[in-house]
Coordinates of C-alpha atoms in Angstrom, one line a residue:
M730 CA 22.0 8.9 -45.4
D731 CA 20.7 6.5 -42.7
I732 CA 17.1 6.7 -41.2
A733 CA 15.6 5.2 -38.1
L734 CA 12.4 3.9 -38.4
S735 CA 10.1 3.1 -35.0
R736 CA 7.6 -0.1 -35.3
G737 CA 6.1 -0.8 -32.3
S738 CA 9.0 -1.0 -29.7
Q739 CA 11.7 -2.1 -32.4
I740 CA 13.9 0.3 -33.8
L741 CA 14.9 -1.0 -37.2
A742 CA 18.1 1.2 -38.9
F743 CA 18.1 1.5 -42.6
N744 CA 20.8 2.5 -45.1
A745 CA 19.7 4.4 -47.8
S746 CA 21.5 4.9 -50.6
S747 CA 20.6 6.8 -54.4
S748 CA 23.1 5.8 -57.4
V749 CA 23.0 7.4 -60.6
S750 CA 24.2 6.2 -63.6
A751 CA 25.1 7.8 -67.1
K752 CA 22.1 7.4 -68.8
S753 CA 20.0 7.9 -65.9
S754 CA 20.7 10.8 -63.5
R755 CA 17.1 10.9 -61.8
R756 CA 16.3 6.9 -60.7
S757 CA 17.0 5.9 -57.3
S758 CA 17.0 3.0 -55.1
L759 CA 16.1 2.6 -51.8
A760 CA 18.1 -0.3 -50.1
I761 CA 16.9 -1.8 -46.8
T762 CA 19.0 -4.3 -45.8
D763 CA 19.2 -7.4 -48.1
T764 CA 16.3 -5.8 -49.7
S765 CA 15.9 -3.0 -52.5
W766 CA 13.0 -1.2 -53.3
P767 CA 13.4 0.0 -56.9
A768 CA 11.5 3.3 -57.8
K769 CA 9.2 3.2 -60.5
G770 CA 9.3 5.2 -63.3
V771 CA 10.6 9.3 -62.4
G772 CA 10.0 10.1 -58.5
P773 CA 11.8 12.1 -56.1
S774 CA 15.1 11.5 -55.0
L775 CA 15.8 10.8 -51.0
S776 CA 17.3 14.0 -50.9
H777 CA 13.9 14.9 -51.5
L778 CA 12.6 13.3 -48.8
Q779 CA 11.5 15.7 -45.5
T780 CA 8.8 13.8 -43.0
V781 CA 9.4 10.2 -41.8
V782 CA 6.4 8.6 -40.3
V783 CA 6.7 7.2 -37.0
R784 CA 4.0 4.7 -35.8
A785 CA 4.0 5.0 -31.6
E786 CA 3.9 2.2 -29.7
K787 CA 0.4 1.5 -28.7
R788 CA -0.6 1.8 -24.5
P789 CA -1.8 -1.9 -23.1
T790 CA -5.3 -2.1 -23.0
W791 CA -7.5 -4.9 -21.2
L792 CA -7.6 -7.0 -24.3
P793 CA -4.6 -6.9 -26.9
G794 CA -5.7 -5.2 -30.1
L795 CA -8.7 -3.5 -28.8
E796 CA -8.8 0.5 -29.8
P797 CA -10.2 2.1 -26.2
P798 CA -13.1 4.8 -26.6
P799 CA -11.3 8.2 -27.1
Y800 CA -12.7 9.6 -24.1
L801 CA -10.4 6.9 -22.1
D802 CA -7.4 8.5 -23.4
G803 CA -5.0 7.0 -20.5
T804 CA -4.6 10.1 -18.4
L805 CA -6.4 8.4 -15.4
A806 CA -4.7 5.8 -13.0
G807 CA -5.2 2.2 -14.3
D808 CA -7.7 3.5 -17.7
F809 CA -7.0 0.4 -19.9
G810 CA -9.6 1.4 -21.8
F811 CA -12.4 -0.9 -20.2
D812 CA -16.0 0.6 -20.4
P813 CA -17.9 -1.4 -22.5
L814 CA -21.3 0.1 -21.6
G815 CA -20.1 3.3 -22.7
L816 CA -20.8 4.6 -19.0
G817 CA -18.0 7.2 -19.2
E818 CA -19.2 9.1 -22.5
D819 CA -20.1 12.4 -19.7
P820 CA -16.9 13.9 -18.7
E821 CA -18.6 14.9 -15.1
S822 CA -20.6 11.2 -14.9
L823 CA -16.4 9.8 -15.8
K824 CA -15.1 12.0 -13.0
W825 CA -17.7 10.8 -10.4
Y826 CA -17.5 6.8 -11.6
V827 CA -13.7 7.7 -10.8
Q828 CA -14.2 8.8 -7.3
A829 CA -16.3 6.0 -6.7
E830 CA -14.6 3.2 -7.8
L831 CA -11.3 4.9 -5.6
V832 CA -13.8 4.5 -2.5
H833 CA -15.1 0.9 -3.3
S834 CA -11.4 -0.4 -4.0
R835 CA -10.0 0.8 -0.1
F836 CA -13.5 -0.7 1.4
A837 CA -12.8 -3.7 -0.3
M838 CA -9.2 -3.6 0.3
A839 CA -10.1 -3.2 4.1
G840 CA -12.9 -5.7 3.9
V841 CA -10.5 -8.2 3.1
A842 CA -7.8 -7.4 5.1
G843 CA -10.4 -8.0 7.9
I844 CA -11.9 -10.6 6.7
L845 CA -8.3 -12.8 6.4
V846 CA -6.7 -11.3 9.5
T847 CA -10.5 -12.6 11.7
D848 CA -10.8 -15.2 9.8
L849 CA -7.1 -16.6 10.5
L850 CA -7.7 -15.6 14.4
R851 CA -10.8 -18.1 14.2
V852 CA -8.8 -21.1 12.5
T853 CA -5.8 -21.1 14.9
G854 CA -7.8 -20.5 18.3
I855 CA -6.4 -17.3 19.0
R856 CA -9.3 -15.9 19.0
N857 CA -12.8 -16.6 19.9
L858 CA -14.7 -15.0 17.2
P859 CA -17.7 -15.5 14.4
V860 CA -17.1 -16.3 10.4
W861 CA -17.4 -13.3 8.8
Y862 CA -20.4 -13.1 7.5
E863 CA -21.8 -14.2 10.6
A864 CA -20.4 -11.5 12.4
G865 CA -23.2 -8.6 11.9
A866 CA -25.2 -10.8 14.0
T867 CA -22.8 -10.4 17.5
K868 CA -24.6 -9.0 20.2
F869 CA -21.8 -6.3 22.1
D870 CA -22.5 -6.3 25.7
F871 CA -21.5 -1.8 25.6
A872 CA -24.2 -1.3 22.8
S873 CA -27.0 -2.4 21.2
T874 CA -27.3 -3.2 17.8
R875 CA -29.9 0.1 17.1
S876 CA -27.6 2.1 18.6
L877 CA -24.5 1.1 16.8
L878 CA -26.4 1.0 13.4
I879 CA -27.4 4.9 14.4
V880 CA -23.7 6.0 15.1
Q881 CA -22.4 4.4 12.2
L882 CA -25.1 6.0 10.3
I883 CA -24.2 9.5 11.2
L884 CA -20.6 9.6 11.3
M885 CA -20.5 7.7 7.9
G886 CA -23.1 10.0 6.7
F887 CA -20.8 13.1 7.7
V888 CA -17.7 11.8 6.2
E889 CA -19.6 10.7 3.0
T890 CA -21.4 14.6 3.1
K891 CA -18.0 15.8 3.3
R892 CA -16.4 13.9 0.5
Y893 CA -18.9 14.7 -1.7
M894 CA -18.7 18.5 -0.8
D895 CA -14.9 18.2 -1.5
F896 CA -16.0 16.3 -4.8
K897 CA -18.0 19.4 -6.0
N898 CA -15.8 22.3 -5.0
P899 CA -12.2 21.2 -4.5
G900 CA -10.2 22.4 -1.3
S901 CA -13.6 24.0 0.1
Q902 CA -13.5 21.1 3.4
A903 CA -9.5 22.4 3.8
K904 CA -11.1 25.9 4.7
E905 CA -10.5 26.9 8.6
G906 CA -13.6 25.9 10.3
T907 CA -14.6 23.2 8.3
F908 CA -13.8 20.6 10.6
F909 CA -13.3 21.6 14.2
G910 CA -9.9 23.1 13.7
L911 CA -8.6 20.1 12.6
E912 CA -8.2 20.7 8.6
T913 CA -4.4 20.8 9.0
A914 CA -4.6 17.1 10.4
L915 CA -6.7 16.4 7.5
E916 CA -5.5 18.2 4.2
G917 CA -6.4 17.0 1.1
L918 CA -4.2 16.5 -1.8
E919 CA -6.8 16.3 -4.7
P920 CA -10.6 15.0 -4.2
G921 CA -10.3 11.4 -3.0
Y922 CA -6.6 11.5 -2.1
P923 CA -6.6 13.0 1.8
G924 CA -3.6 14.2 3.0
G925 CA -2.1 15.3 6.4
P926 CA -0.4 13.9 9.6
L927 CA -3.5 11.6 10.4
L928 CA -4.5 10.2 6.9
N929 CA -1.1 10.0 5.2
P930 CA 1.4 9.5 8.1
L931 CA 4.3 7.6 5.9
G932 CA 4.2 11.4 3.9
I933 CA 3.8 8.8 1.2
A934 CA 2.7 11.2 -2.6
K935 CA 2.6 14.3 -1.2
D936 CA 3.4 15.5 -4.8
I937 CA 0.5 14.1 -5.8
K938 CA 0.7 15.6 -9.5
N939 CA 3.5 13.5 -10.3
A940 CA 1.9 10.1 -8.3
H941 CA 0.8 8.4 -11.3
D942 CA 2.7 5.5 -10.2
W943 CA 1.6 5.1 -6.6
K944 CA -2.2 5.7 -8.5
L945 CA -1.9 2.8 -10.9
K946 CA -0.7 0.7 -8.1
E947 CA -3.8 1.4 -5.3
I948 CA -6.5 1.1 -8.1
K949 CA -4.9 -2.3 -9.2
N950 CA -4.7 -3.4 -5.7
G951 CA -8.4 -2.2 -5.1
R952 CA -9.6 -4.0 -8.1
L953 CA -8.3 -7.5 -7.0
A954 CA -9.6 -6.7 -4.0
M955 CA -13.0 -6.2 -5.0
V956 CA -13.1 -9.4 -7.6
A957 CA -11.8 -11.2 -3.8
M958 CA -14.5 -9.9 -2.0
L959 CA -17.1 -11.1 -4.8
G960 CA -14.9 -14.7 -4.2
F961 CA -15.8 -14.4 -0.9
F962 CA -19.2 -13.7 -1.1
V963 CA -19.4 -17.1 -3.7
Q964 CA -17.4 -19.3 -1.2
A965 CA -19.5 -18.5 1.1
S966 CA -23.0 -18.9 -0.2
V967 CA -21.4 -22.7 -1.6
T968 CA -19.6 -23.9 1.0
H969 CA -20.7 -22.1 4.4
A970 CA -17.1 -21.3 5.6
G971 CA -14.8 -18.6 5.4
P972 CA -11.4 -18.1 3.0
I973 CA -9.0 -19.6 5.8
D974 CA -11.7 -22.9 6.6
N975 CA -11.4 -23.7 2.8
L976 CA -7.5 -23.2 2.4
V977 CA -7.1 -25.2 4.6
E978 CA -9.5 -28.0 3.3
H979 CA -7.9 -27.3 0.3
L980 CA -4.5 -28.3 1.1
S981 CA -5.4 -31.0 2.9
D982 CA -6.3 -32.8 -0.4
P983 CA -6.1 -30.8 -3.3
W984 CA -6.8 -33.0 -6.0
H985 CA -9.7 -34.6 -4.1
K986 CA -11.2 -32.0 -1.6
T987 CA -11.1 -29.7 -4.7
I988 CA -10.9 -30.6 -8.3
I989 CA -13.0 -33.6 -7.8
Q990 CA -15.7 -32.5 -5.9
T991 CA -16.1 -29.8 -8.4
L992 CA -16.7 -31.8 -11.1
A993 CA -18.9 -33.9 -9.4
G994 CA -21.1 -30.8 -8.2
S995 CA -20.8 -30.0 -12.1
G996 CA -21.8 -32.8 -13.1
S997 CA -24.6 -33.3 -10.9

């Protein structure tokens, strides 16, 4: 009789045979490759073996070998069991944190792209633009800073209010008459994932219930972008330059411009 046991991600095949002699018809042995485990005393034969315990492969976690908390069961996109402060113990709070991380990820991705593109245009001389951390002080001819701030507060407040209402009552913001007759153009797929031809022009992940891979890619890139934004903040406070400036300076002499100066700065 052949038995296959799963151990981690490996499948080990075992050959089991029972030998019955004339003197002892109730003794059996289990042979595994070249190692035999003789039965001690009188035990059940292999024909009585009805259950084989299979150990399932553990899902990846942020720290290998760490047991994730029970409320992070791996069903959420990008769930690697990371919650050292236990913020997600309450199911309702966890739902909101998922949406909050998603929005911050998208803002970070847009911010990183905007900073890199404008910094590249500035460094190459294509456009006369301020460095990203001074862009907020730029004066425009078409409107004052106060006017721009008021318009931004109204527009962002409107969008964020509708997002919150859709979170509290999924699908409520897609009803006719809730957005100037443009509901079908902005028809959402589920809370946090708007759709329609305006917000999903390529028709990606129309079947949102089976779009786990797309969700995972988005949240991974979003987390990377949030870390990049943190790096931009620290970089600007130390070097008082944009990311492209720092990259050019680093590539000009990596050993002296980056490593030696960093070591000298840390030792001073």
